[in-house]
mmCIF file of C-alpha atoms and ligand atoms in Angstrom:
data_model
loop_
_atom_site.group_PDB
_atom_site.id
_atom_site.type_symbol
_atom_site.label_atom_id
_atom_site.label_comp_id
_atom_site.label_asym_id
_atom_site.label_seq_id
_atom_site.Cartn_x
_atom_site.Cartn_y
_atom_site.Cartn_z
ATOM 1 C CA MET A 358 146.474 95.271 99.644
ATOM 2 C CA GLY A 359 149.370 93.235 100.950
ATOM 3 C CA ARG A 360 150.286 90.682 103.507
ATOM 4 C CA ILE A 361 151.797 91.298 106.871
ATOM 5 C CA GLY A 362 155.500 90.673 106.414
ATOM 6 C CA THR A 363 155.416 91.198 102.633
ATOM 7 C CA THR A 364 154.181 94.433 101.014
ATOM 8 C CA MET A 365 152.971 96.171 104.178
ATOM 9 C CA ASN A 366 154.909 95.242 107.247
ATOM 10 C CA GLU A 367 153.561 95.159 110.767
ATOM 11 C CA PHE A 368 155.056 98.534 111.675
ATOM 12 C CA GLU A 369 153.672 100.294 108.606
ATOM 13 C CA LEU A 370 150.269 98.822 109.324
ATOM 14 C CA ILE A 371 150.336 99.997 112.954
ATOM 15 C CA ALA A 372 151.568 103.442 111.912
ATOM 16 C CA GLN A 373 148.929 103.832 109.240
ATOM 17 C CA TYR A 374 145.828 102.509 110.979
ATOM 18 C CA PHE A 375 146.393 102.418 114.713
ATOM 19 C CA THR A 376 148.580 105.382 115.607
ATOM 20 C CA ARG A 377 146.951 108.677 116.337
ATOM 21 C CA PRO A 378 148.381 111.801 117.984
ATOM 22 C CA ALA A 379 148.068 111.596 121.790
ATOM 23 C CA ARG A 380 145.523 114.000 123.208
ATOM 24 C CA SER A 381 147.159 116.621 125.384
ATOM 25 C CA GLY A 382 145.997 116.904 128.971
ATOM 26 C CA GLY A 383 144.595 113.362 129.019
ATOM 27 C CA SER A 384 145.650 110.458 131.177
ATOM 28 C CA LEU A 385 147.904 108.997 128.472
ATOM 29 C CA ARG A 386 151.556 110.045 128.842
ATOM 30 C CA LEU A 387 152.964 107.756 126.202
ATOM 31 C CA GLY A 388 150.944 105.873 123.606
ATOM 32 C CA VAL A 389 151.543 103.522 120.680
ATOM 33 C CA GLY A 390 155.168 103.066 119.638
ATOM 34 C CA ASP A 391 157.246 102.363 122.733
ATOM 35 C CA ASP A 392 157.764 99.172 124.724
ATOM 36 C CA CYS A 393 154.935 100.098 127.063
ATOM 37 C CA ALA A 394 152.276 102.767 127.201
ATOM 38 C CA LEU A 395 152.268 105.086 130.219
ATOM 39 C CA LEU A 396 148.847 105.850 131.601
ATOM 40 C CA ASP A 397 147.982 108.039 134.593
ATOM 41 C CA VAL A 398 145.184 107.005 136.925
ATOM 42 C CA PRO A 399 143.300 109.910 138.550
ATOM 43 C CA ALA A 400 144.466 110.502 142.141
ATOM 44 C CA GLY A 401 142.618 108.335 144.649
ATOM 45 C CA GLU A 402 141.175 106.043 141.999
ATOM 46 C CA THR A 403 141.765 102.393 141.104
ATOM 47 C CA LEU A 404 142.285 100.809 137.683
ATOM 48 C CA ALA A 405 139.414 98.723 136.271
ATOM 49 C CA ILE A 406 140.676 96.247 133.651
ATOM 50 C CA SER A 407 138.821 93.826 131.411
ATOM 51 C CA THR A 408 139.575 91.749 128.285
ATOM 52 C CA ASP A 409 137.230 90.354 125.655
ATOM 53 C CA MET A 410 138.159 88.426 122.542
ATOM 54 C CA LEU A 411 136.129 88.092 119.320
ATOM 55 C CA VAL A 412 136.921 85.080 117.143
ATOM 56 C CA GLU A 413 135.763 84.774 113.549
ATOM 57 C CA GLY A 414 133.218 81.994 113.103
ATOM 58 C CA ARG A 415 132.565 81.909 116.821
ATOM 59 C CA HIS A 416 131.510 85.456 117.742
ATOM 60 C CA PHE A 417 130.919 86.869 114.284
ATOM 61 C CA PHE A 418 130.214 85.594 110.786
ATOM 62 C CA GLU A 419 133.029 85.205 108.281
ATOM 63 C CA GLY A 420 133.036 88.236 105.987
ATOM 64 C CA SER A 421 131.418 90.532 108.584
ATOM 65 C CA ASP A 422 131.411 94.264 107.922
ATOM 66 C CA PRO A 423 134.764 95.482 109.331
ATOM 67 C CA GLU A 424 133.341 98.823 110.494
ATOM 68 C CA ALA A 425 130.719 97.042 112.622
ATOM 69 C CA LEU A 426 133.403 94.653 113.919
ATOM 70 C CA GLY A 427 135.581 97.561 115.021
ATOM 71 C CA HIS A 428 132.597 98.986 116.859
ATOM 72 C CA LYS A 429 131.523 95.713 118.460
ATOM 73 C CA ALA A 430 134.984 94.590 119.536
ATOM 74 C CA LEU A 431 135.385 97.756 121.580
ATOM 75 C CA ALA A 432 131.706 97.969 122.613
ATOM 76 C CA VAL A 433 131.712 94.594 124.377
ATOM 77 C CA ASN A 434 134.783 95.685 126.339
ATOM 78 C CA LEU A 435 133.441 99.135 127.252
ATOM 79 C CA SER A 436 130.297 97.338 128.380
ATOM 80 C CA ASP A 437 132.342 95.617 131.088
ATOM 81 C CA LEU A 438 133.640 98.982 132.310
ATOM 82 C CA ALA A 439 130.035 100.248 132.299
ATOM 83 C CA ALA A 440 128.937 97.274 134.406
ATOM 84 C CA MET A 441 131.567 98.204 136.998
ATOM 85 C CA GLY A 442 130.743 101.918 136.980
ATOM 86 C CA ALA A 443 134.221 102.740 135.640
ATOM 87 C CA GLN A 444 135.272 105.711 133.522
ATOM 88 C CA PRO A 445 137.027 104.531 130.326
ATOM 89 C CA LEU A 446 140.633 105.696 129.984
ATOM 90 C CA GLY A 447 142.158 103.625 127.202
ATOM 91 C CA PHE A 448 142.395 100.237 125.554
ATOM 92 C CA SER A 449 144.914 97.972 123.888
ATOM 93 C CA LEU A 450 144.268 95.937 120.757
ATOM 94 C CA ALA A 451 145.732 92.522 119.937
ATOM 95 C CA LEU A 452 144.909 91.683 116.362
ATOM 96 C CA ALA A 453 145.536 88.533 114.329
ATOM 97 C CA LEU A 454 144.875 89.161 110.622
ATOM 98 C CA PRO A 455 144.972 86.711 107.713
ATOM 99 C CA ALA A 456 146.087 89.543 105.413
ATOM 100 C CA ALA A 457 146.726 93.296 105.556
ATOM 101 C CA ASP A 458 143.674 94.267 103.520
ATOM 102 C CA ALA A 459 143.635 98.084 103.322
ATOM 103 C CA GLY A 460 139.863 98.335 102.886
ATOM 104 C CA TRP A 461 139.226 96.022 105.833
ATOM 105 C CA LEU A 462 141.695 97.855 108.080
ATOM 106 C CA ALA A 463 140.292 101.303 107.213
ATOM 107 C CA GLY A 464 136.723 100.163 107.948
ATOM 108 C CA PHE A 465 137.725 98.422 111.160
ATOM 109 C CA ALA A 466 139.704 101.429 112.398
ATOM 110 C CA HIS A 467 136.804 103.741 111.545
ATOM 111 C CA GLY A 468 134.275 101.775 113.601
ATOM 112 C CA LEU A 469 136.751 101.322 116.434
ATOM 113 C CA PHE A 470 137.809 104.964 116.760
ATOM 114 C CA ALA A 471 134.298 106.391 116.343
ATOM 115 C CA LEU A 472 133.188 104.507 119.460
ATOM 116 C CA ALA A 473 136.492 105.159 121.260
ATOM 117 C CA ASP A 474 136.136 108.903 120.704
ATOM 118 C CA ALA A 475 132.517 108.865 121.848
ATOM 119 C CA HIS A 476 133.686 107.527 125.215
ATOM 120 C CA GLY A 477 137.041 109.276 125.592
ATOM 121 C CA ALA A 478 138.991 105.991 125.386
ATOM 122 C CA GLN A 479 142.382 106.140 123.673
ATOM 123 C CA LEU A 480 144.158 103.267 121.927
ATOM 124 C CA ILE A 481 147.351 102.936 123.946
ATOM 125 C CA GLY A 482 149.039 99.937 122.292
ATOM 126 C CA GLY A 483 148.636 96.369 121.264
ATOM 127 C CA ASP A 484 150.077 93.570 119.206
ATOM 128 C CA THR A 485 149.642 92.639 115.555
ATOM 129 C CA THR A 486 150.309 89.293 113.973
ATOM 130 C CA ARG A 487 149.313 87.202 111.009
ATOM 131 C CA GLY A 488 146.788 84.460 111.676
ATOM 132 C CA PRO A 489 143.090 83.594 111.547
ATOM 133 C CA LEU A 490 141.040 86.748 112.238
ATOM 134 C CA ASN A 491 140.929 87.317 115.959
ATOM 135 C CA ILE A 492 140.314 90.603 117.759
ATOM 136 C CA CYS A 493 141.268 90.882 121.403
ATOM 137 C CA ILE A 494 140.826 94.156 123.277
ATOM 138 C CA THR A 495 141.750 95.013 126.848
ATOM 139 C CA VAL A 496 140.114 98.116 128.313
ATOM 140 C CA TYR A 497 141.444 100.239 131.141
ATOM 141 C CA GLY A 498 139.146 102.422 133.191
ATOM 142 C CA SER A 499 139.218 104.007 136.607
ATOM 143 C CA LEU A 500 136.960 104.558 139.566
ATOM 144 C CA PRO A 501 137.039 105.120 143.312
ATOM 145 C CA ALA A 502 137.221 101.510 144.529
ATOM 146 C CA ASP A 503 134.389 101.925 147.044
ATOM 147 C CA VAL A 504 131.786 102.790 144.365
ATOM 148 C CA ALA A 505 132.523 99.827 142.063
ATOM 149 C CA LEU A 506 129.316 98.018 141.047
ATOM 150 C CA ARG A 507 130.476 94.570 142.072
ATOM 151 C CA ARG A 508 128.658 91.312 141.415
ATOM 152 C CA ASP A 509 128.811 90.398 145.086
ATOM 153 C CA ALA A 510 126.972 93.498 146.322
ATOM 154 C CA ALA A 511 123.272 92.562 145.849
ATOM 155 C CA ARG A 512 121.214 92.408 149.064
ATOM 156 C CA PRO A 513 117.835 90.861 149.891
ATOM 157 C CA GLY A 514 115.190 93.559 149.465
ATOM 158 C CA ASP A 515 116.977 95.156 146.481
ATOM 159 C CA GLU A 516 115.028 95.736 143.314
ATOM 160 C CA VAL A 517 116.364 94.317 140.035
ATOM 161 C CA TRP A 518 116.564 96.689 137.068
ATOM 162 C CA VAL A 519 117.410 96.310 133.401
ATOM 163 C CA SER A 520 118.473 99.082 131.029
ATOM 164 C CA GLY A 521 117.224 99.518 127.450
ATOM 165 C CA THR A 522 115.626 96.463 125.865
ATOM 166 C CA LEU A 523 116.388 92.750 125.652
ATOM 167 C CA GLY A 524 116.136 89.981 123.084
ATOM 168 C CA ASP A 525 116.521 91.719 119.735
ATOM 169 C CA ALA A 526 120.166 90.703 119.291
ATOM 170 C CA ARG A 527 119.214 87.018 119.652
ATOM 171 C CA LEU A 528 116.245 87.446 117.336
ATOM 172 C CA GLY A 529 118.477 89.142 114.766
ATOM 173 C CA LEU A 530 121.060 86.363 115.080
ATOM 174 C CA GLU A 531 118.512 83.592 114.519
ATOM 175 C CA ALA A 532 117.031 85.466 111.550
ATOM 176 C CA LEU A 533 120.460 85.897 109.961
ATOM 177 C CA GLN A 534 121.212 82.228 110.604
ATOM 178 C CA GLY A 535 118.006 81.344 108.744
ATOM 179 C CA LYS A 536 116.473 79.741 111.839
ATOM 180 C CA ARG A 537 113.621 82.239 111.951
ATOM 181 C CA LEU A 538 111.695 84.334 109.461
ATOM 182 C CA LEU A 539 111.675 88.033 110.227
ATOM 183 C CA ASP A 540 110.157 90.835 108.224
ATOM 184 C CA ARG A 541 112.764 93.136 106.686
ATOM 185 C CA THR A 542 111.496 96.124 108.663
ATOM 186 C CA LEU A 543 112.212 94.132 111.849
ATOM 187 C CA LEU A 544 115.429 92.505 110.697
ATOM 188 C CA ARG A 545 117.055 95.923 110.414
ATOM 189 C CA PRO A 546 116.648 96.986 114.083
ATOM 190 C CA ALA A 547 117.288 93.435 115.306
ATOM 191 C CA SER A 548 120.545 93.003 113.389
ATOM 192 C CA ALA A 549 121.601 96.510 114.444
ATOM 193 C CA ARG A 550 121.311 95.365 118.058
ATOM 194 C CA LEU A 551 123.447 92.331 117.233
ATOM 195 C CA HIS A 552 126.140 94.156 115.251
ATOM 196 C CA ARG A 553 126.278 97.556 116.943
ATOM 197 C CA PRO A 554 125.653 97.192 120.678
ATOM 198 C CA GLU A 555 125.794 100.457 122.650
ATOM 199 C CA PRO A 556 127.814 100.107 125.850
ATOM 200 C CA ARG A 557 125.903 101.773 128.712
ATOM 201 C CA VAL A 558 128.933 103.648 130.003
ATOM 202 C CA GLY A 559 127.048 106.818 130.996
ATOM 203 C CA LEU A 560 124.469 104.832 132.941
ATOM 204 C CA GLY A 561 127.153 102.850 134.763
ATOM 205 C CA LEU A 562 128.836 106.082 135.843
ATOM 206 C CA ALA A 563 125.522 107.634 136.891
ATOM 207 C CA LEU A 564 124.700 104.572 139.032
ATOM 208 C CA ARG A 565 127.801 104.967 141.214
ATOM 209 C CA GLY A 566 126.680 105.296 144.814
ATOM 210 C CA ILE A 567 123.096 104.373 143.840
ATOM 211 C CA ALA A 568 123.164 100.773 142.578
ATOM 212 C CA HIS A 569 124.559 97.894 144.623
ATOM 213 C CA ALA A 570 125.477 95.135 142.135
ATOM 214 C CA ALA A 571 125.633 95.268 138.327
ATOM 215 C CA ILE A 572 126.529 93.072 135.366
ATOM 216 C CA ASP A 573 126.257 93.548 131.630
ATOM 217 C CA VAL A 574 123.911 91.158 129.837
ATOM 218 C CA SER A 575 126.107 89.408 127.301
ATOM 219 C CA ASP A 576 125.001 85.776 127.647
ATOM 220 C CA GLY A 577 121.329 86.258 128.573
ATOM 221 C CA LEU A 578 119.620 87.792 131.607
ATOM 222 C CA MET A 579 119.039 84.562 133.525
ATOM 223 C CA GLY A 580 122.640 83.434 133.252
ATOM 224 C CA ASP A 581 124.119 86.858 133.924
ATOM 225 C CA LEU A 582 121.796 87.694 136.820
ATOM 226 C CA GLY A 583 122.680 84.208 138.053
ATOM 227 C CA HIS A 584 126.301 85.373 138.402
ATOM 228 C CA ILE A 585 125.179 88.229 140.673
ATOM 229 C CA LEU A 586 123.048 85.836 142.750
ATOM 230 C CA GLU A 587 125.856 83.336 143.117
ATOM 231 C CA ARG A 588 128.462 85.924 144.109
ATOM 232 C CA SER A 589 126.069 87.778 146.419
ATOM 233 C CA ARG A 590 124.624 84.555 147.904
ATOM 234 C CA VAL A 591 121.041 85.662 147.327
ATOM 235 C CA GLY A 592 118.043 84.655 145.199
ATOM 236 C CA ALA A 593 115.685 86.615 142.956
ATOM 237 C CA VAL A 594 112.136 86.666 141.634
ATOM 238 C CA ILE A 595 111.814 88.041 138.094
ATOM 239 C CA ASP A 596 108.583 89.016 136.307
ATOM 240 C CA ALA A 597 109.046 87.702 132.755
ATOM 241 C CA ASP A 598 106.243 89.931 131.499
ATOM 242 C CA ALA A 599 107.864 93.064 132.905
ATOM 243 C CA LEU A 600 111.032 92.547 130.863
ATOM 244 C CA PRO A 601 111.570 95.286 128.270
ATOM 245 C CA CYS A 602 111.557 93.569 124.856
ATOM 246 C CA GLY A 603 113.313 95.066 121.846
ATOM 247 C CA GLU A 604 111.417 96.636 118.973
ATOM 248 C CA ALA A 605 111.475 93.484 116.839
ATOM 249 C CA LEU A 606 110.914 91.002 119.680
ATOM 250 C CA SER A 607 107.867 92.995 120.856
ATOM 251 C CA THR A 608 106.021 91.916 117.701
ATOM 252 C CA GLN A 609 106.528 88.193 118.415
ATOM 253 C CA GLU A 610 104.291 85.823 120.383
ATOM 254 C CA VAL A 611 104.487 85.734 124.159
ATOM 255 C CA ALA A 612 106.467 82.481 124.572
ATOM 256 C CA LEU A 613 109.244 83.774 122.309
ATOM 257 C CA ARG A 614 109.198 87.210 123.960
ATOM 258 C CA ARG A 615 109.721 85.600 127.349
ATOM 259 C CA GLU A 616 112.333 83.144 126.112
ATOM 260 C CA PHE A 617 114.527 85.682 124.319
ATOM 261 C CA ALA A 618 114.134 88.429 126.929
ATOM 262 C CA LEU A 619 115.171 85.913 129.606
ATOM 263 C CA ASN A 620 117.798 83.916 127.718
ATOM 264 C CA GLY A 621 118.813 85.819 124.585
ATOM 265 C CA GLY A 622 122.398 87.036 124.528
ATOM 266 C CA ASP A 623 124.446 89.852 123.045
ATOM 267 C CA ASP A 624 122.225 92.750 124.153
ATOM 268 C CA TYR A 625 124.882 94.414 126.351
ATOM 269 C CA GLU A 626 122.347 96.082 128.580
ATOM 270 C CA LEU A 627 123.035 96.544 132.273
ATOM 271 C CA CYS A 628 121.258 94.441 134.892
ATOM 272 C CA PHE A 629 121.662 96.003 138.330
ATOM 273 C CA THR A 630 120.205 95.980 141.810
ATOM 274 C CA ALA A 631 119.394 98.906 144.096
ATOM 275 C CA ALA A 632 117.559 99.431 147.357
ATOM 276 C CA PRO A 633 113.857 100.344 146.895
ATOM 277 C CA ASP A 634 114.402 103.806 148.382
ATOM 278 C CA GLN A 635 116.829 104.504 145.521
ATOM 279 C CA ALA A 636 114.185 104.028 142.800
ATOM 280 C CA ALA A 637 113.841 107.763 142.101
ATOM 281 C CA ALA A 638 117.628 108.149 142.014
ATOM 282 C CA VAL A 639 117.858 105.218 139.569
ATOM 283 C CA GLN A 640 115.293 106.878 137.302
ATOM 284 C CA ALA A 641 117.155 110.193 137.509
ATOM 285 C CA ALA A 642 120.446 108.459 136.626
ATOM 286 C CA ALA A 643 118.761 106.806 133.641
ATOM 287 C CA GLN A 644 117.297 110.084 132.456
ATOM 288 C CA ALA A 645 120.633 111.868 132.808
ATOM 289 C CA SER A 646 122.345 109.192 130.709
ATOM 290 C CA GLY A 647 119.592 109.001 128.093
ATOM 291 C CA VAL A 648 118.673 105.346 128.485
ATOM 292 C CA ARG A 649 115.452 103.889 129.887
ATOM 293 C CA VAL A 650 115.467 101.504 132.826
ATOM 294 C CA THR A 651 112.819 99.002 133.872
ATOM 295 C CA ARG A 652 112.223 97.362 137.236
ATOM 296 C CA VAL A 653 111.903 93.628 136.595
ATOM 297 C CA GLY A 654 111.983 91.916 139.978
ATOM 298 C CA ASN A 655 113.420 91.625 143.458
ATOM 299 C CA ILE A 656 116.381 90.154 145.277
ATOM 300 C CA VAL A 657 115.340 87.726 148.009
ATOM 301 C CA ALA A 658 117.051 85.602 150.645
ATOM 302 C CA GLY A 659 118.089 82.095 149.557
ATOM 303 C CA ASN A 660 119.716 81.051 146.307
ATOM 304 C CA ALA A 661 116.844 80.369 143.881
ATOM 305 C CA LEU A 662 116.118 82.310 140.710
ATOM 306 C CA LYS A 663 112.362 82.216 140.167
ATOM 307 C CA VAL A 664 110.458 83.559 137.177
ATOM 308 C CA THR A 665 106.772 84.533 137.237
ATOM 309 C CA ASP A 666 104.310 85.842 134.689
ATOM 310 C CA GLY A 667 102.654 89.247 135.065
ATOM 311 C CA ASP A 668 100.066 87.768 137.453
ATOM 312 C CA GLY A 669 102.707 86.401 139.781
ATOM 313 C CA GLN A 670 102.204 82.784 138.656
ATOM 314 C CA MET A 671 105.441 80.793 138.682
ATOM 315 C CA LEU A 672 106.780 79.948 135.217
ATOM 316 C CA ASP A 673 108.880 76.875 134.607
ATOM 317 C CA ILE A 674 111.580 78.378 132.425
ATOM 318 C CA ALA A 675 114.974 76.803 132.746
ATOM 319 C CA GLY A 676 117.872 79.150 132.213
ATOM 320 C CA HIS A 677 119.965 78.135 129.243
ATOM 321 C CA SER A 678 122.131 81.057 128.288
ATOM 322 C CA PHE A 679 124.843 80.733 125.710
ATOM 323 C CA ASP A 680 127.918 78.860 126.876
ATOM 324 C CA HIS A 681 130.864 78.584 124.482
ATOM 325 C CA PHE A 682 131.900 75.182 125.797
ATOM 326 C CA SER A 683 128.464 73.578 125.681
ATOM 327 C CA GLY A 684 128.471 72.746 122.013
HETATM 328 P P1 ADP B 1993 156.926 94.553 120.941
HETATM 329 O O1 ADP B 1993 158.004 94.042 120.047
HETATM 330 O O2 ADP B 1993 157.430 95.261 122.164
HETATM 331 O O3 ADP B 1993 155.848 93.556 121.195
HETATM 332 P P2 ADP B 1993 155.498 95.544 118.734
HETATM 333 O O4 ADP B 1993 156.492 95.599 117.655
HETATM 334 O O5 ADP B 1993 154.582 94.397 118.809
HETATM 335 O O6 ADP B 1993 156.240 95.747 120.119
HETATM 336 O O7 ADP B 1993 154.620 96.875 118.678
HETATM 337 C C1 ADP B 1993 155.217 98.130 118.466
HETATM 338 C C2 ADP B 1993 154.354 99.195 119.057
HETATM 339 O O8 ADP B 1993 153.112 99.211 118.372
HETATM 340 C C3 ADP B 1993 154.026 98.975 120.533
HETATM 341 O O9 ADP B 1993 153.973 100.238 121.150
HETATM 342 C C4 ADP B 1993 152.669 98.338 120.503
HETATM 343 O O10 ADP B 1993 151.915 98.645 121.664
HETATM 344 C C5 ADP B 1993 152.050 98.980 119.270
HETATM 345 N N1 ADP B 1993 151.065 98.136 118.588
HETATM 346 C C6 ADP B 1993 151.242 96.932 117.994
HETATM 347 N N2 ADP B 1993 150.101 96.475 117.445
HETATM 348 C C7 ADP B 1993 149.163 97.398 117.708
HETATM 349 C C8 ADP B 1993 147.779 97.522 117.405
HETATM 350 N N3 ADP B 1993 147.087 96.568 116.738
HETATM 351 N N4 ADP B 1993 147.119 98.618 117.842
HETATM 352 C C9 ADP B 1993 147.795 99.568 118.529
HETATM 353 N N5 ADP B 1993 149.074 99.532 118.831
HETATM 354 C C10 ADP B 1993 149.766 98.458 118.437
HETATM 355 MG MG1 MG B 1994 154.444 92.743 119.920
#
């Protein structure tokens, strides 16, 4: 164990933990170690770029498992590529570390590269400095520009779909914060959803040419779907009782199921819209990518987001998704 700038310097740290041999035949011409990385974009395609930062104490608990952090830091970024329908190419990593702790770095790199390899994303560069723990990743993907799943592409008449399940990450968070009692057999799956989100990259790719608009659910369905509605200048009606609840949330009472499925964050599922005549194609795309999808409502003209119960009765549930500047 050492400190950046003392026993292990920045360059040794990068060489030991974040430099791997470039894969031949891939899009990466030049990786970690030069002034810039050189990355090819497939002919006729456009770069898709997104950045997400994880700050200790804000996005994860102090003392969090470094392997899970490595996974999550990349997962939340790949989730943005998924929500655009982009194919991951590579990512860069800006890391502020309080100390060069070998055990921490090995665990972090393990979680990071396991997920990177699963999605064919290579680490192409970054920056490393001493400071309060802060993990900032930028992902680079590619896609034909005309199939991008943009937030402004929802149309009245579209159906609204959600992948996987919602709410368990929020339930796990509140249980770990001591705000809610949760049986140990439920805490395990719920905290797994919080700590190890699975970016729906395969589904995003499979939805190219099928879905209209998409977004990944990071702050809660109501807030995130709200972004699609705002950008597309449309409204929606959502059936709160049709929402697919996570394994742990499914065991809770109905008011909590609705609340966390609608407004829980950190699930990293995809919410997307597609024309009704694409329903079979949506199901086929889901099957091909190994993730379930559920139809949860409809896009309508106007600008209101309405929520009903399973009988179509209007529910008065205000959207209050997580906002970092609200408190
Ligand atoms: P510069 O002085 O140009 O900013 P650095 O000394 O910061 O370069 O980095 C040296 C090389 O190591 C660069 O190629 C950079 O992309 C890479 N690098 C630095 N930190 C990381 C990291 N955390 N992960 C991957 N590559 C990194
Ligand atoms: Mg630098």
